[in-house]
PDB file of C-alpha atoms in Angstrom:
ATOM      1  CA  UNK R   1      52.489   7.057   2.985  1.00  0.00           C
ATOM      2  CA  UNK R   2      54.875   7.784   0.360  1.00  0.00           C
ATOM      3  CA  UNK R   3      58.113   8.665   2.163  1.00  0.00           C
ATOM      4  CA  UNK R   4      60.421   5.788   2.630  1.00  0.00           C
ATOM      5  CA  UNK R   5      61.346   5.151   5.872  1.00  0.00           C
ATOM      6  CA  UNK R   6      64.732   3.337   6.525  1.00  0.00           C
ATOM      7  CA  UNK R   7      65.597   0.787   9.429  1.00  0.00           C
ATOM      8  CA  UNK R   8      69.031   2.402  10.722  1.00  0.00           C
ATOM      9  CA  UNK R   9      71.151  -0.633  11.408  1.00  0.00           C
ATOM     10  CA  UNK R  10      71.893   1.033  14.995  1.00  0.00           C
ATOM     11  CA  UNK R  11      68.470   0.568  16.253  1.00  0.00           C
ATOM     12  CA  UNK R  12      68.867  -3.115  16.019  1.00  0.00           C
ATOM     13  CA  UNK R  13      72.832  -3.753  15.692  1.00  0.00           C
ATOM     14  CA  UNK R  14      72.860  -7.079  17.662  1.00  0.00           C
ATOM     15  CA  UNK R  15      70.726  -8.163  14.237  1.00  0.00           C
ATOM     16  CA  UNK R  16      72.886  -9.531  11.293  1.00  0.00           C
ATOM     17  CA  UNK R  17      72.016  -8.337   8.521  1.00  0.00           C
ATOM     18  CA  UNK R  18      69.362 -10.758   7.338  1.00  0.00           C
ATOM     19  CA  UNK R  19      67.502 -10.312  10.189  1.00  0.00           C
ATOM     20  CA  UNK R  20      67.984  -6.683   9.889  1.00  0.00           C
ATOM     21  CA  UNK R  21      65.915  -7.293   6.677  1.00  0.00           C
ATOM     22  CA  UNK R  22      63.532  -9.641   8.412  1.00  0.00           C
ATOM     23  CA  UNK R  23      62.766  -6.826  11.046  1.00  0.00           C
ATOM     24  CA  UNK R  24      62.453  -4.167   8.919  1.00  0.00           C
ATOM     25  CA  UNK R  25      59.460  -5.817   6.675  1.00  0.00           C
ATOM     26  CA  UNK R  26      58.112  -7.283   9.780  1.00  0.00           C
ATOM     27  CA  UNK R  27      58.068  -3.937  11.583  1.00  0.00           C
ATOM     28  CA  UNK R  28      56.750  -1.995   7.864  1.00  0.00           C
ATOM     29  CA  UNK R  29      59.176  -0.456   6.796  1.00  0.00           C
ATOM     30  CA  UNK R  30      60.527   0.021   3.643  1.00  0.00           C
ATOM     31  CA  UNK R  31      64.380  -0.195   3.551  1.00  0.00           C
ATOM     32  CA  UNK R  32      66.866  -0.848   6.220  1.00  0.00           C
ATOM     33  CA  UNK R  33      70.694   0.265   6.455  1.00  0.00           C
ATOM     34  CA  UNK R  34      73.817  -2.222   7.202  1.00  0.00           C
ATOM     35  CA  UNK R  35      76.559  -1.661   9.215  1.00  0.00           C
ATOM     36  CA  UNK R  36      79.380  -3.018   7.033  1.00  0.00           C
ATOM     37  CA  UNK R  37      82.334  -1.318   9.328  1.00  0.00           C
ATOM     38  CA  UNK R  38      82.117  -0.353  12.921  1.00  0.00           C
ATOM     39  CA  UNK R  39      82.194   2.935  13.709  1.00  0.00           C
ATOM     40  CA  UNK R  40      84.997   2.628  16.077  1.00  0.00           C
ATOM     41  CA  UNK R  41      87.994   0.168  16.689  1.00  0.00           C
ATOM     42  CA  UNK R  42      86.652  -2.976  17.983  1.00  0.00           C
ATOM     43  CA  UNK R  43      82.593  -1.360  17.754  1.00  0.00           C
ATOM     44  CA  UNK R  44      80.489  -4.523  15.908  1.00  0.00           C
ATOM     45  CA  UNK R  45      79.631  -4.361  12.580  1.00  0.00           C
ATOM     46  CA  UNK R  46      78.680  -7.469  10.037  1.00  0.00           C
ATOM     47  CA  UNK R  47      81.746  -7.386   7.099  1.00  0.00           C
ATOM     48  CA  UNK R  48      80.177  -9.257   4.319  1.00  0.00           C
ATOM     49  CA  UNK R  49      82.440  -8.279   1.854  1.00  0.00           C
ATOM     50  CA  UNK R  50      84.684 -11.188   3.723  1.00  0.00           C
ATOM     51  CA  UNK R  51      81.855 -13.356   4.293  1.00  0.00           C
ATOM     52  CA  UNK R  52      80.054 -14.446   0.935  1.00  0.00           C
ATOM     53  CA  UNK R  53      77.351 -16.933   2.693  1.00  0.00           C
ATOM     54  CA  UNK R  54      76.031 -13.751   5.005  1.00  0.00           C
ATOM     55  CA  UNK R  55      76.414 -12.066   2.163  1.00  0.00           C
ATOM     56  CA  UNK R  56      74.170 -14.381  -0.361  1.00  0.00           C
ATOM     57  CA  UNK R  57      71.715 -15.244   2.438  1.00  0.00           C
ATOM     58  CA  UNK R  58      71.006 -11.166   2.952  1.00  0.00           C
ATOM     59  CA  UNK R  59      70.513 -10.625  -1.181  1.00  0.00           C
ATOM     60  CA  UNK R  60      68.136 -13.688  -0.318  1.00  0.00           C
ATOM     61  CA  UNK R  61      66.453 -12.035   2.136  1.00  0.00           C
ATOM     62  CA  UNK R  62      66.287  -8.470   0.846  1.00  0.00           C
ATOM     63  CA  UNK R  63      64.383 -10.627  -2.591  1.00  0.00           C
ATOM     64  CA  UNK R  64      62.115 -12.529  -0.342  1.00  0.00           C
ATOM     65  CA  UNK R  65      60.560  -9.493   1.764  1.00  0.00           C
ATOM     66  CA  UNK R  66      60.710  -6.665  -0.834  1.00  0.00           C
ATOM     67  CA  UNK R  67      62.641  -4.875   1.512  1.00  0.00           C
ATOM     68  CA  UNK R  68      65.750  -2.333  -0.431  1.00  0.00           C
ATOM     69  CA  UNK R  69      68.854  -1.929   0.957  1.00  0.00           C
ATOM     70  CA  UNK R  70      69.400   2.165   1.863  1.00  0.00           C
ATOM     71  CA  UNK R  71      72.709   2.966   3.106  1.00  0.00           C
ATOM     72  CA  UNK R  72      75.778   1.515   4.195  1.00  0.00           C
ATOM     73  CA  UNK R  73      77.622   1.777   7.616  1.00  0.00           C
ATOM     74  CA  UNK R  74      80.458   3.157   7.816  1.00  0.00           C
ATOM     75  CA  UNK R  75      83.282   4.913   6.068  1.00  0.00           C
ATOM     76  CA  UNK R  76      85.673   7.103   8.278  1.00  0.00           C
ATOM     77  CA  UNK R  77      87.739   9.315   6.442  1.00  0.00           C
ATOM     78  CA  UNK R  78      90.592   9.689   8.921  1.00  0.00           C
ATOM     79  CA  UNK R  79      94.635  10.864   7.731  1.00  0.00           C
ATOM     80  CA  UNK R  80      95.236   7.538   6.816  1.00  0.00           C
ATOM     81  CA  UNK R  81      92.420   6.746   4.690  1.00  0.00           C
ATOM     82  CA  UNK R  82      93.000   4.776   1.463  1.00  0.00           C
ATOM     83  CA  UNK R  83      90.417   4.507  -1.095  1.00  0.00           C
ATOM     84  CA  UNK R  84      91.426   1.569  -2.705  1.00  0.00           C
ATOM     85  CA  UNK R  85      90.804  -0.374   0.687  1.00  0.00           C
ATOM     86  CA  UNK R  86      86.934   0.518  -0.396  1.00  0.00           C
ATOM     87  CA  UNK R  87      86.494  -1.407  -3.379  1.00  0.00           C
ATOM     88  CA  UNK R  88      85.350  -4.725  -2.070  1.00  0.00           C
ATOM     89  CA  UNK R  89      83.327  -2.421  -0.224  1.00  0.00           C
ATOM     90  CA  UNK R  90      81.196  -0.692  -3.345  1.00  0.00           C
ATOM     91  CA  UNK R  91      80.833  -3.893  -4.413  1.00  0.00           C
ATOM     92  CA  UNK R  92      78.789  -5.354  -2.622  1.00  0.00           C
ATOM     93  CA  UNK R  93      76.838  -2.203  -1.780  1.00  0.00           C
ATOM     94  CA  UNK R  94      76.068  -2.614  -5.611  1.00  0.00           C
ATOM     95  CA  UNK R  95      75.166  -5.896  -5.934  1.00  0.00           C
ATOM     96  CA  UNK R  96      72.738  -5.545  -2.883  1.00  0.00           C
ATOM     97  CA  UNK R  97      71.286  -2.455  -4.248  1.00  0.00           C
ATOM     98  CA  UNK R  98      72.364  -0.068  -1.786  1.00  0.00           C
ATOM     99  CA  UNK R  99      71.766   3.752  -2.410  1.00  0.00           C
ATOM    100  CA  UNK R 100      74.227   5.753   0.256  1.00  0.00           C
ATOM    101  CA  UNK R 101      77.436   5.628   2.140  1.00  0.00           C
ATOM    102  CA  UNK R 102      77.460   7.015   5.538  1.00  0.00           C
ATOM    103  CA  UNK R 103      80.738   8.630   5.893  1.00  0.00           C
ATOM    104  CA  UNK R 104      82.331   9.997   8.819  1.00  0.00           C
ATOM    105  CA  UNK R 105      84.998  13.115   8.842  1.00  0.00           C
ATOM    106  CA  UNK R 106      87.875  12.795  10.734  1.00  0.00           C
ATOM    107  CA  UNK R 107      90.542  14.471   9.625  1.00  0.00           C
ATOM    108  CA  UNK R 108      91.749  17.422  11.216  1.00  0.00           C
ATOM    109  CA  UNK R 109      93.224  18.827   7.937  1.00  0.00           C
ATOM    110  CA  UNK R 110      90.819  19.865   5.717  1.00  0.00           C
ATOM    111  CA  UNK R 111      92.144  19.672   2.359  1.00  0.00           C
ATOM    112  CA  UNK R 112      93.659  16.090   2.838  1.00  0.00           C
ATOM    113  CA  UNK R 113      89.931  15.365   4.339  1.00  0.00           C
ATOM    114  CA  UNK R 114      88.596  17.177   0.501  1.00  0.00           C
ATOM    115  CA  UNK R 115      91.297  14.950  -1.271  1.00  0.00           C
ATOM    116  CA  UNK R 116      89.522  11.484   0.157  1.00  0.00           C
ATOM    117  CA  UNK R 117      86.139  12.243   0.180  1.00  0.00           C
ATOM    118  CA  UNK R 118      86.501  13.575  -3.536  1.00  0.00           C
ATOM    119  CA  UNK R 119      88.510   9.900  -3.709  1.00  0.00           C
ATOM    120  CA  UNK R 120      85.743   8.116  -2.101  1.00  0.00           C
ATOM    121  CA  UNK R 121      82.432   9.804  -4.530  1.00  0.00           C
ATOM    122  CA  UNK R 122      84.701   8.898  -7.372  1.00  0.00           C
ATOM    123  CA  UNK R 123      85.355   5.625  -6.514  1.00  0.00           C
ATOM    124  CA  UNK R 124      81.287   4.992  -5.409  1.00  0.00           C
ATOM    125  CA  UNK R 125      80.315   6.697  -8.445  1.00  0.00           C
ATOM    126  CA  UNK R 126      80.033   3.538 -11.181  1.00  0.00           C
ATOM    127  CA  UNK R 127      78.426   1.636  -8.175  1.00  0.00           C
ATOM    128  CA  UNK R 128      75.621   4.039  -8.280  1.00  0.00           C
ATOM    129  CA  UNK R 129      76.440   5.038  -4.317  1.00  0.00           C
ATOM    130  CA  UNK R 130      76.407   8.058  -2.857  1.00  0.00           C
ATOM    131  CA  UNK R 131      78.751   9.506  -0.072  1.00  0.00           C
ATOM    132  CA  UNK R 132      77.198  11.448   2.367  1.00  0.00           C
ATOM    133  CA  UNK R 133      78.712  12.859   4.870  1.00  0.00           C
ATOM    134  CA  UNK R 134      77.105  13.277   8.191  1.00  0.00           C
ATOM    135  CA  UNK R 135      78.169  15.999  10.720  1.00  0.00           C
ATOM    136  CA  UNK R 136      78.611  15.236  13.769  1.00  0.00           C
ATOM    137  CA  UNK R 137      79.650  17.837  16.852  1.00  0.00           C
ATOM    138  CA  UNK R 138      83.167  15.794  17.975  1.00  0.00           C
ATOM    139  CA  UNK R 139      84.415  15.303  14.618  1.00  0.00           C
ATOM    140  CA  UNK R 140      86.466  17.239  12.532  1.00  0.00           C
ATOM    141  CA  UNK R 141      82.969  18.065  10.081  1.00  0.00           C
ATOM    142  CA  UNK R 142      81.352  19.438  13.595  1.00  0.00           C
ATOM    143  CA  UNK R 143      78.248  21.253  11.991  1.00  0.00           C
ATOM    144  CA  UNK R 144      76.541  21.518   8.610  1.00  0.00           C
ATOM    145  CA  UNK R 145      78.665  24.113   7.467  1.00  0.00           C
ATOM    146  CA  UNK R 146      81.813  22.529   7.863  1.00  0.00           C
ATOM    147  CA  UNK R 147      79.904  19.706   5.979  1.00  0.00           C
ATOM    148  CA  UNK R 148      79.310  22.240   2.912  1.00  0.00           C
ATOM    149  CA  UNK R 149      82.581  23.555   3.002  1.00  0.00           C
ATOM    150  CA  UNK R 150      83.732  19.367   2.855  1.00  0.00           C
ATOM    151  CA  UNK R 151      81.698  18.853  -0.380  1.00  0.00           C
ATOM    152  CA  UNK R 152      82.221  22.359  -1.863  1.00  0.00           C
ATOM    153  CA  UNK R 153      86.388  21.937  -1.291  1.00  0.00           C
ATOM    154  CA  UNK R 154      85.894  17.941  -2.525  1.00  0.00           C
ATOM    155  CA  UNK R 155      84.915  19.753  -6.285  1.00  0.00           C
ATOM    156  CA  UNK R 156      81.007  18.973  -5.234  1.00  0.00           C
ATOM    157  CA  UNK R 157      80.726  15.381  -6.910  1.00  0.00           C
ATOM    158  CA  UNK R 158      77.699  14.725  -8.367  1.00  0.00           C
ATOM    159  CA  UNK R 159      76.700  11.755  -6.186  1.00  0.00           C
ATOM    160  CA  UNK R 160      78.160  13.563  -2.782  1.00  0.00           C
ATOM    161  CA  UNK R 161      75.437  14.666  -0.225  1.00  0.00           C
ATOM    162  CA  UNK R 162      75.431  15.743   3.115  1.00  0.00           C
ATOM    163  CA  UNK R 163      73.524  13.579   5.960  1.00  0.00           C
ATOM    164  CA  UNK R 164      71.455  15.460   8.320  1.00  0.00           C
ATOM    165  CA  UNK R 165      71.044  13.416  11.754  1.00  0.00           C
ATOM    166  CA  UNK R 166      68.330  15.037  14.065  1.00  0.00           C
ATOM    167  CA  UNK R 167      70.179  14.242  17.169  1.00  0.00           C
ATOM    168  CA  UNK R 168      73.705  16.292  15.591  1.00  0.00           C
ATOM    169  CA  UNK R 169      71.221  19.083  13.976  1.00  0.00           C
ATOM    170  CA  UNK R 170      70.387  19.445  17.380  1.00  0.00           C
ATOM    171  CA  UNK R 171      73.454  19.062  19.389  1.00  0.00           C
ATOM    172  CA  UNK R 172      75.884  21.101  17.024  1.00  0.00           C
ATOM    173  CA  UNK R 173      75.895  25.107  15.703  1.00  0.00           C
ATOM    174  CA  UNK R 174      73.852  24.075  12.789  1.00  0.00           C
ATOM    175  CA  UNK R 175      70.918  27.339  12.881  1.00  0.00           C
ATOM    176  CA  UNK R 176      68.229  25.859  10.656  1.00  0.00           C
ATOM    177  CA  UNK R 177      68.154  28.326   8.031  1.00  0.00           C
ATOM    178  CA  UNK R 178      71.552  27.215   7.251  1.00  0.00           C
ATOM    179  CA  UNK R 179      69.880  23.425   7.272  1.00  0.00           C
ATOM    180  CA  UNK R 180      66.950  25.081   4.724  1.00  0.00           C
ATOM    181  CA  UNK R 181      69.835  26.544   2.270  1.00  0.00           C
ATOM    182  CA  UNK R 182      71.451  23.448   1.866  1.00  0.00           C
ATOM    183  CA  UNK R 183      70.832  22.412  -1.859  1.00  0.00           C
ATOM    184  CA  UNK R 184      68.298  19.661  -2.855  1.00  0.00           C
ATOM    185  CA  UNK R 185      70.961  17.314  -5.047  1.00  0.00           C
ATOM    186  CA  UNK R 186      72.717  16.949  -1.988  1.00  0.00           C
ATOM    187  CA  UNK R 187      70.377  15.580   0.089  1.00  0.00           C
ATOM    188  CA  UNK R 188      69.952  11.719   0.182  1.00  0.00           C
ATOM    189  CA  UNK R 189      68.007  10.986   2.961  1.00  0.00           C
ATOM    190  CA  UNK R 190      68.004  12.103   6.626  1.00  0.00           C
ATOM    191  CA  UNK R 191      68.167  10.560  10.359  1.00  0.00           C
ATOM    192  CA  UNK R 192      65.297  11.032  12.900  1.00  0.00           C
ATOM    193  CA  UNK R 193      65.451  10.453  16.669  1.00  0.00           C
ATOM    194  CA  UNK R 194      64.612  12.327  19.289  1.00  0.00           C
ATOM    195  CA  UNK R 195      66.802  12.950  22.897  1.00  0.00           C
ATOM    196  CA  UNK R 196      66.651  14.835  26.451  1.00  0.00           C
ATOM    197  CA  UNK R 197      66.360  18.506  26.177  1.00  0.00           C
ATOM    198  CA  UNK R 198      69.897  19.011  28.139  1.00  0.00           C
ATOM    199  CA  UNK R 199      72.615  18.599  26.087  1.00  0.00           C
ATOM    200  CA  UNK R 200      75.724  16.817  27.659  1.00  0.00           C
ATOM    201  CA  UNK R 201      79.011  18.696  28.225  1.00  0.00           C
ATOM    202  CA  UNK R 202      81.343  16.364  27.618  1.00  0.00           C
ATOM    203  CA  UNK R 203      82.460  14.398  24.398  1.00  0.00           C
ATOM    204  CA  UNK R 204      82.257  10.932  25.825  1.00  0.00           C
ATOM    205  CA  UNK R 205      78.328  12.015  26.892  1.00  0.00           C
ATOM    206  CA  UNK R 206      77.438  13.170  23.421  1.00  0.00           C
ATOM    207  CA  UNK R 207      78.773   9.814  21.884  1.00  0.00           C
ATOM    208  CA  UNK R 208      77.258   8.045  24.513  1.00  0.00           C
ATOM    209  CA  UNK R 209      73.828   9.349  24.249  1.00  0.00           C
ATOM    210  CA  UNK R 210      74.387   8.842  20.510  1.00  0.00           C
ATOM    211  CA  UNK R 211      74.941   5.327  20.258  1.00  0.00           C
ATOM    212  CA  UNK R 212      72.835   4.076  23.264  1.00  0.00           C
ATOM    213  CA  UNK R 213      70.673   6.302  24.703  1.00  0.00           C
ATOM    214  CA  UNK R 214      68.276   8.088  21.803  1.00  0.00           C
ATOM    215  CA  UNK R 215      64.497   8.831  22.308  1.00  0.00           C
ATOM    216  CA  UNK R 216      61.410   7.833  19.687  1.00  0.00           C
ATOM    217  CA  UNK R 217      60.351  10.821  18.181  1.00  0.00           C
ATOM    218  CA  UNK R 218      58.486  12.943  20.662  1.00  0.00           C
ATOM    219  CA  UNK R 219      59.813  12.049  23.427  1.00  0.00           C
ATOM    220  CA  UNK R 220      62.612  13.978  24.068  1.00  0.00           C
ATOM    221  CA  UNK R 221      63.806  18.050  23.335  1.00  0.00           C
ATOM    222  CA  UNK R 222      64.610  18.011  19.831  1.00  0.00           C
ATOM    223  CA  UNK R 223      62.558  20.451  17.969  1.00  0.00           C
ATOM    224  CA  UNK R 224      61.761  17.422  15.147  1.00  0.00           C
ATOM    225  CA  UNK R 225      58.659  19.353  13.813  1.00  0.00           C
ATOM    226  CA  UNK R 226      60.985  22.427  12.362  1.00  0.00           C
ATOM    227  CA  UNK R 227      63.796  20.404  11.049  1.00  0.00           C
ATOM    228  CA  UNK R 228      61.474  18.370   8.929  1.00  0.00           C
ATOM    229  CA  UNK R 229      59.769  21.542   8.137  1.00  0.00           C
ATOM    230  CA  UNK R 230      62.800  22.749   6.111  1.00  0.00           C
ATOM    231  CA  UNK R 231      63.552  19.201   4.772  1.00  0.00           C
ATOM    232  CA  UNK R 232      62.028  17.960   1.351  1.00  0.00           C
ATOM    233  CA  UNK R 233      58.914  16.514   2.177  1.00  0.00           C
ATOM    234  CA  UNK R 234      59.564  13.054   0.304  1.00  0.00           C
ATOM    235  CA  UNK R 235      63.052  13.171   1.944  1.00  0.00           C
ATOM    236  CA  UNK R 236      64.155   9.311   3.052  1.00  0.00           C
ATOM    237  CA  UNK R 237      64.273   8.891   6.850  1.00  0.00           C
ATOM    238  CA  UNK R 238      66.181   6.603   8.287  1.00  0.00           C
ATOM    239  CA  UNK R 239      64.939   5.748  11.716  1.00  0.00           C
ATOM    240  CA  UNK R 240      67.924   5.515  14.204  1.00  0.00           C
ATOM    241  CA  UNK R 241      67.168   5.087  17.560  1.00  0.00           C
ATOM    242  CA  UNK R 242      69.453   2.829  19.568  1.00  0.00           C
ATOM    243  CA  UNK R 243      69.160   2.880  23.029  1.00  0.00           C
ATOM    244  CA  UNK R 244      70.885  -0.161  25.132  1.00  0.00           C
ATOM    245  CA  UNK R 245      68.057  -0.665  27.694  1.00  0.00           C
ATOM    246  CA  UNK R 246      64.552   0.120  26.245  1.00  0.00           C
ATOM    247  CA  UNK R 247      65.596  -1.844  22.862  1.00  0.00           C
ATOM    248  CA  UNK R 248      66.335  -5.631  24.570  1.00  0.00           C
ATOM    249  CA  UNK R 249      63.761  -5.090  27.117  1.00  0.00           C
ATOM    250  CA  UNK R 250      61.048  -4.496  23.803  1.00  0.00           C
ATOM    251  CA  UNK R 251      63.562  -7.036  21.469  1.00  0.00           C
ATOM    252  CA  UNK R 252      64.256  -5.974  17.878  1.00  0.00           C
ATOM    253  CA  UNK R 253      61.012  -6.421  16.431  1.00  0.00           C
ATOM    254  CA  UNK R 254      58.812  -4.272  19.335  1.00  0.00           C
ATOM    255  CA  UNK R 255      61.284  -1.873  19.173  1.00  0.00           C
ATOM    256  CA  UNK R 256      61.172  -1.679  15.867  1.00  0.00           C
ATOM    257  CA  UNK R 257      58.118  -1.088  15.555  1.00  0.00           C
ATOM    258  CA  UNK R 258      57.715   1.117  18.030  1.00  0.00           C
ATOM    259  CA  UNK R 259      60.360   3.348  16.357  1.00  0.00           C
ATOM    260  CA  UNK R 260      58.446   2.905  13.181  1.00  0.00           C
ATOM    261  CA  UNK R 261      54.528   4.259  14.818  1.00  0.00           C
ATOM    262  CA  UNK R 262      56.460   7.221  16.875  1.00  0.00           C
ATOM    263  CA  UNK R 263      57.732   8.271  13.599  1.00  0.00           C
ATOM    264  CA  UNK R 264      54.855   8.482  11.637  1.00  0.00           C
ATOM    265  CA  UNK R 265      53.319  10.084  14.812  1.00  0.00           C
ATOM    266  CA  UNK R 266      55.778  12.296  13.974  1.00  0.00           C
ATOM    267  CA  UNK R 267      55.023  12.932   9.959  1.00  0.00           C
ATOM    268  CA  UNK R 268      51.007  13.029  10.931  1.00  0.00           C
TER     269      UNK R 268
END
């Protein structure tokens, strides 16, 4: 098979990330993502741009096992974002090889929201990173037409891209056709997971389900055949899949792996 496929750092986040690494070539794939920053206040992430032994031992690891680091976890562009706070940040996404930033919109007002994700692709841009912005229903890039709009009003940097996550495709007014016209340069890679047909009603159920309660690929409602049917078909996946029961119960390798065989289920 000649699509990569990506260990999401959420499907395993009690894992530092050498044993992220560890998993992923164990389990077959062939990158994995770090969470560098949580995605909320307080949420656990693994900083290694503060930590230079976690830091040396995951370039170790990521050399041993063959294994190439995909994307990094996670920017938030809210009103008080400062670029220069990123630096450290590239950095080490460089030096470990990384291709992506997974960047989160939050500001409600959209041209100060342009003015740092412009900010952010030009400061990722000598690092060889790319900024991709993933859509998600209770942010303030809800759908992937807001997410156009964000790269289009940004000046469309050359290393921008927007992320499409199944589980958002599927929970946010994001018709497929609109998915299908999104332009090729702009597409890094992608998320796959699957969830329960009936969407929750509530933001705190959305998030919830996001973070601890996704599906492997075919078990759930999303329509996962048709949005990979308008995706590139050597499009990255990244394989995110948390869900705070099944995962311990299987530990981070079974589950893993599991992940890993319902996804290529998935691709035939």
């Amino acid at each position: 098979m000649n699509r990569p496929l990506s260990l999401a750092h959420l499907t395993v986040l009690e894992l530092p990330p050498p044993q992220v690494v560890e998993t992923a070539a164990a389990a077959g794939y062939t990158h994995a993502g770090i969470r560098l920053l949580p995605s909320a206040p307080g949420g656990l992430a693994y900083p290694l741009m503060d930590d230079p032994a976690l830091l040396r031992e995951t370039r170790s690891r990521l050399q041993d096992t063959g294994i190439r680091l995909f994307d990094l976890e996670i920017v938030r562009l809210g009103a008080d974002f400062d670029v220069r706070a990123y630096q450290r940040f590239c950095e080490v996404g460089a030096e470990l090889g990384a291709h992506t930033i997974l960047v989160g919109g939050d500001d409600p007002e959209p041209a100060r929201l342009a003015q740092s994700f412009a900010a952010l692709c030009e400061l990722a841009r000598p690092f060889g990173l790319h900024p991709s912005i993933e859509f998600m229903p209770w942010t303030a890039v809800p759908d992937v037409a807001s997410a156009l709009r964000l790269v289009q009003a940004a000046g469309r940097p050359a290393n921008a891209g927007i992320l499409v996550d199944a589980l958002h495709w599927a929970r946010s007014d994001s018709p497929l056709p609109q998915v299908a016209a999104l332009p090729r340069e702009l597409l890094h890679y992608a998320q796959v997971c699957d969830a329960p047909a009936q969407v929750p009603t509530t933001v705190e159920g959305l998030i919830h389900t996001a973070r601890c309660e996704r599906l492997l690929p075919g078990e759930g409602g999303i329509d996962l055949p048709a949005l990979l049917s308008v995706l590139p078909p050597e499009l990255p996946l990244s394989v995110e899949i948390p869900h705070h029961v099944r995962a311990p119960q299987a530990g981070a390798l079974g589950w893993a792996r599991q992940a890993r065989d319902a996804t290529l289920r998935l691709l035939g």
